[in-house]
Coordinates of C-alpha atoms and ligand atoms in Angstrom, one line a residue:
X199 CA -11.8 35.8 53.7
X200 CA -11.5 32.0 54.2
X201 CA -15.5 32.1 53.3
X202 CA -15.0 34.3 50.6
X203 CA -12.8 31.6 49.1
X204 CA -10.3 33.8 47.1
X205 CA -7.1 32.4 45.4
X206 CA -4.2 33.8 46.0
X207 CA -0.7 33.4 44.2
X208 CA 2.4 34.8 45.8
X209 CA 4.8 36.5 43.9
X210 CA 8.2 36.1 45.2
X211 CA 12.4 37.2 44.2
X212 CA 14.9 39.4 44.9
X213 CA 14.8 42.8 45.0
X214 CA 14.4 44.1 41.6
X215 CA 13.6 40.7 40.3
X216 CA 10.7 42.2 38.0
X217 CA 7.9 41.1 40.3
X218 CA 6.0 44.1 40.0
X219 CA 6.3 43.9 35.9
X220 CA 5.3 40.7 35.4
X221 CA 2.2 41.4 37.9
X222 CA 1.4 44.2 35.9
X223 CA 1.0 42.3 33.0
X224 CA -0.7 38.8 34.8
X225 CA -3.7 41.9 35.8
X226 CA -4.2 42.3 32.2
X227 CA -4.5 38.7 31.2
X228 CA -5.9 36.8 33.5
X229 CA -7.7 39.0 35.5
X230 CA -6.3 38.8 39.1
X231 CA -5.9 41.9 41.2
X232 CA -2.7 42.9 42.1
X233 CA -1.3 43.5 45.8
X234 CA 2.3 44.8 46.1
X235 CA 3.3 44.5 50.2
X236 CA 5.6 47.2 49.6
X237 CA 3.2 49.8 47.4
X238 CA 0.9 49.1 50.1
X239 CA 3.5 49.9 53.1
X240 CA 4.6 52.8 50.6
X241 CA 0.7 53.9 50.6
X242 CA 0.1 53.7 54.2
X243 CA 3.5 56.3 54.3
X244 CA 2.3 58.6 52.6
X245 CA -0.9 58.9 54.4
X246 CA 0.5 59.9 57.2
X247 CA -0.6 56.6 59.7
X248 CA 0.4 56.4 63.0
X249 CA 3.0 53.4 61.6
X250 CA 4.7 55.7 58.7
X251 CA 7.5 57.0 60.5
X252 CA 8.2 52.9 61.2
X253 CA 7.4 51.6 58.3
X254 CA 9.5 54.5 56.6
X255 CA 12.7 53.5 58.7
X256 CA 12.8 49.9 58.1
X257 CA 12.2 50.2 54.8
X258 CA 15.0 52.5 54.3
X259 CA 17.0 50.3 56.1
X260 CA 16.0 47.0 54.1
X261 CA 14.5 45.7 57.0
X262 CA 11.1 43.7 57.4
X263 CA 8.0 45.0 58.8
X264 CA 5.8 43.1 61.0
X265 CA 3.9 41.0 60.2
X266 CA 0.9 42.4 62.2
X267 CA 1.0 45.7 60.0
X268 CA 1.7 44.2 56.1
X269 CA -0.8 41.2 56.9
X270 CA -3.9 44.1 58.1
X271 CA -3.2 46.2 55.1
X272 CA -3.6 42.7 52.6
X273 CA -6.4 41.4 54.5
X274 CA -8.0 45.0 53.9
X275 CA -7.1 45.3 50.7
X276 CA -8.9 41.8 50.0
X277 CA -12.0 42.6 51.6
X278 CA -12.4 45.9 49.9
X279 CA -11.8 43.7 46.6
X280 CA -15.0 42.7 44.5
X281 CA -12.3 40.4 42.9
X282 CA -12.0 36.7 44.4
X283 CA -7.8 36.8 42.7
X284 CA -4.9 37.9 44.6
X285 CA -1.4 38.3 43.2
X286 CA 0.3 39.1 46.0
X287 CA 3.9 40.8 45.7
X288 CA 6.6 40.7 47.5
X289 CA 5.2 38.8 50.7
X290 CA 5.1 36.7 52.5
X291 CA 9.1 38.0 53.3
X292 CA 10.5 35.7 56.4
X293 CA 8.6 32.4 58.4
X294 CA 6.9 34.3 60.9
X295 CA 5.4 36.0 57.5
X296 CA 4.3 33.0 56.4
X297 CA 3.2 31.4 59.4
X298 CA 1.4 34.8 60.0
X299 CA -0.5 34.8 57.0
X300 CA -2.2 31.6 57.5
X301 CA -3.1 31.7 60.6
X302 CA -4.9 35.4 60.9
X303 CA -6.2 34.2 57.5
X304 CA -6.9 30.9 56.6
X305 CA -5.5 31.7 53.1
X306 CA -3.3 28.9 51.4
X307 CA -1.6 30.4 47.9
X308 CA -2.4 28.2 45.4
X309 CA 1.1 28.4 43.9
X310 CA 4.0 30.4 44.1
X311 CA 6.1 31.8 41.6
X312 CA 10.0 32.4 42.2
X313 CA 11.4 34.9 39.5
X314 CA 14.8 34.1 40.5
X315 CA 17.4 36.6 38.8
X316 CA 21.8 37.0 39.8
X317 CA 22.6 39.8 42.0
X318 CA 24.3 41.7 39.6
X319 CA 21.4 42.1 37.0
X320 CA 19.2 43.1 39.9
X321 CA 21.5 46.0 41.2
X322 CA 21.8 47.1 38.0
X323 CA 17.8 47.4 37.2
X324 CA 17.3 48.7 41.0
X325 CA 19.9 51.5 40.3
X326 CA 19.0 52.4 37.0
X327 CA 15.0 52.9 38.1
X328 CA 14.8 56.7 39.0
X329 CA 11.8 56.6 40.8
X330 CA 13.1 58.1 43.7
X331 CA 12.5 55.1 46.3
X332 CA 14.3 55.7 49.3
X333 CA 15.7 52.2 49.2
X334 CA 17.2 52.4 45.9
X335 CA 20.6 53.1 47.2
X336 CA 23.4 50.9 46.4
X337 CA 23.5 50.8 50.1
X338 CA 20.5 49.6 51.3
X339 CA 20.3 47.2 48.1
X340 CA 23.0 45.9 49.8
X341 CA 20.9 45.0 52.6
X342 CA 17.3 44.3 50.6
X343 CA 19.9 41.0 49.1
X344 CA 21.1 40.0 52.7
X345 CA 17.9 40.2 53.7
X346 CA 16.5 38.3 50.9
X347 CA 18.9 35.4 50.9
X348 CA 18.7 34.8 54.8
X349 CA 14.8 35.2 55.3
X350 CA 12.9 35.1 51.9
X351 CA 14.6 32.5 50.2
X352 CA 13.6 30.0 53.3
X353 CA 10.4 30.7 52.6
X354 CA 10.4 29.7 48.6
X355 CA 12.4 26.4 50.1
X356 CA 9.2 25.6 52.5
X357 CA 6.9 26.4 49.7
X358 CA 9.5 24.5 47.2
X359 CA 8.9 21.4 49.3
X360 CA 5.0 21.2 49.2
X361 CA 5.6 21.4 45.3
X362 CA 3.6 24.8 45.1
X363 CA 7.2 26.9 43.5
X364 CA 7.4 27.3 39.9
X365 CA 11.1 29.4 39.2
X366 CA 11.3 31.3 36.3
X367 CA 14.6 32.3 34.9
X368 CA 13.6 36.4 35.5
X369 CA 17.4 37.7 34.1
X370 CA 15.3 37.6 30.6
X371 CA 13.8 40.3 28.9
X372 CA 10.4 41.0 30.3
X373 CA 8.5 40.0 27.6
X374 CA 10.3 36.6 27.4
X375 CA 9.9 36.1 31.2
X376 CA 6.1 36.4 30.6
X377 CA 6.0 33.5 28.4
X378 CA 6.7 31.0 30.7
X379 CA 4.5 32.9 33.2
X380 CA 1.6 33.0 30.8
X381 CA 1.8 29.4 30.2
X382 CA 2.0 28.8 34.3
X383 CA -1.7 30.7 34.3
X384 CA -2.7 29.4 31.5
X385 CA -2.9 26.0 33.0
X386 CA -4.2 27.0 36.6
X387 CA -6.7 28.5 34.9
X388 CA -8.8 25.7 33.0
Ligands
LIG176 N1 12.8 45.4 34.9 C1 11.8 44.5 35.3 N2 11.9 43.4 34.7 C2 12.9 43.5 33.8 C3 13.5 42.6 32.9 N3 13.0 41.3 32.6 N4 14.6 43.0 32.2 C4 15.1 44.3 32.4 N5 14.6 45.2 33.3 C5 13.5 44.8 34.0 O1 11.5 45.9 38.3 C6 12.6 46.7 38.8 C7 13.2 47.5 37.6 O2 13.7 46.6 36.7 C8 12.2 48.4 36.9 O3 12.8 49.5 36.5 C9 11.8 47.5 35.7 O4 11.4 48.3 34.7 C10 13.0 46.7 35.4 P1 10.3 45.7 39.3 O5 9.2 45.0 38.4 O6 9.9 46.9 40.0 O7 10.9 44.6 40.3 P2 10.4 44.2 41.7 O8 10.8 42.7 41.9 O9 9.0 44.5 41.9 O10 11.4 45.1 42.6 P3 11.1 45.8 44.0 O11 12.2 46.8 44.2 O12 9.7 46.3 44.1 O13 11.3 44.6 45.0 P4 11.5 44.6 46.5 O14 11.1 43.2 46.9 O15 12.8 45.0 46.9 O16 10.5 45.7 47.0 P5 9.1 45.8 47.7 O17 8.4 47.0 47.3 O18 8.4 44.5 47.6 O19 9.6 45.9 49.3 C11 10.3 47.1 49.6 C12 10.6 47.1 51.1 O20 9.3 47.1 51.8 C13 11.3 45.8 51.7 O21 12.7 45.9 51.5 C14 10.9 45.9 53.1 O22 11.6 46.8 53.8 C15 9.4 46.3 53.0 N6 8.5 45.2 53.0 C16 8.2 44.6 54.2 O23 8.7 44.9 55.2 N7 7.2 43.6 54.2 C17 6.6 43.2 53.0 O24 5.8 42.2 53.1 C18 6.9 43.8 51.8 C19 7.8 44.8 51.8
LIG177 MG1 8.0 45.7 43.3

């Protein structure tokens, strides 16, 4: 992958921060393919993988995978890719994430964007989805936020301090939100 030399952005917030939204609509302007960790976990469920009835607990439970299994199904997901652009979603989650990453890798994001949004606004948005994810709960959103604020947000601070963060006020409406992420890409990309 390292030979390959693909660019990858992470995509990082809280639960229900609108990072899958905003991907969604980055694909359709600029090109990039989009990896959501958690569709990808979600995936590997449903096809009934040795690791499903793991992955399925912890994520049910707001907890984070490890490492080992998330970073296998990106790296796979990168080498089936024709594309040489990676959005990825939702990871890297905690240090040892991070840390991970690189090193199986060799992969540096080029930057990072934060889509950092109150609690509140995030519950409400998680509750309100209907798509009948098992951690959709108020619950385990409960959890998803603890988990957030003690292992996630540590890793936006490392990345904060190399200068690679750009936050994005993501309590916006979504079209508003992708303004200032448009003109983020839009500068990368000359
Ligand atoms: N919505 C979006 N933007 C809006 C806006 N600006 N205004 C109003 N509404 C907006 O959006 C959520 C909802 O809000 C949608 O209904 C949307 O229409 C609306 P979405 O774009 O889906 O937000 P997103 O940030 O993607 O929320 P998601 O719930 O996917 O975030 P999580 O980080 O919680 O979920 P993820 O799928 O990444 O991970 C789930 C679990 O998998 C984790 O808790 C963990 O257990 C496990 N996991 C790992 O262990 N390791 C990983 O690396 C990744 C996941
Ligand atoms: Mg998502």
């Amino acid at each position: 992958l390292a030979e390959k030399k693909v660019k990858v952005v992470f995509v990082l917030g809280g639960p229900g921060s609108g990072k899958g939204t905003q991907c969604t609509k980055i694909v359709e302007h600029f090109g990039f393919t989009h990896l959501s960790a958690g569709d990808l976990l979600r995936a590997e469920i449903k096809s009934g993988s040795e690791n499903g009835t793991m992955i399925q607990t912890m994520i049910k439970d707001g907890k984070i995978v490890p490492s080992e299994v998330t970073i296998n199904l990106l790296q796979k997901a990168m080498l089936e890719s024709e594309n040489d652009k990676f959005l990825i979603d939702g990871f890297p989650r905690n240090e040892e994430n991070r840390a991970a990453f690189e090193n199986v890798t060799g992969i540096v994001p080029e930057f990072v964007l934060f889509f950092d949004c109150a609690e509140k606004e995030m519950e409400k948005r998680l509750l309100n989805r209907n798509e009948g994810r098992v951690d959709d709960n108020i619950g385990t959103i409960r959890k998803r936020f603890k988990v957030f604020v003690e292992s996630s947000l540590p890793v936006i601070e490392y990345y904060n301090s190399k200068g690679k963060v750009h936050k994005i006020d993501a309590a916006k409406p979504v079209e508003e939100v992708f303004e200032t992420v448009k003109t983020i890409f839009s500068s990368f990309n000359k």
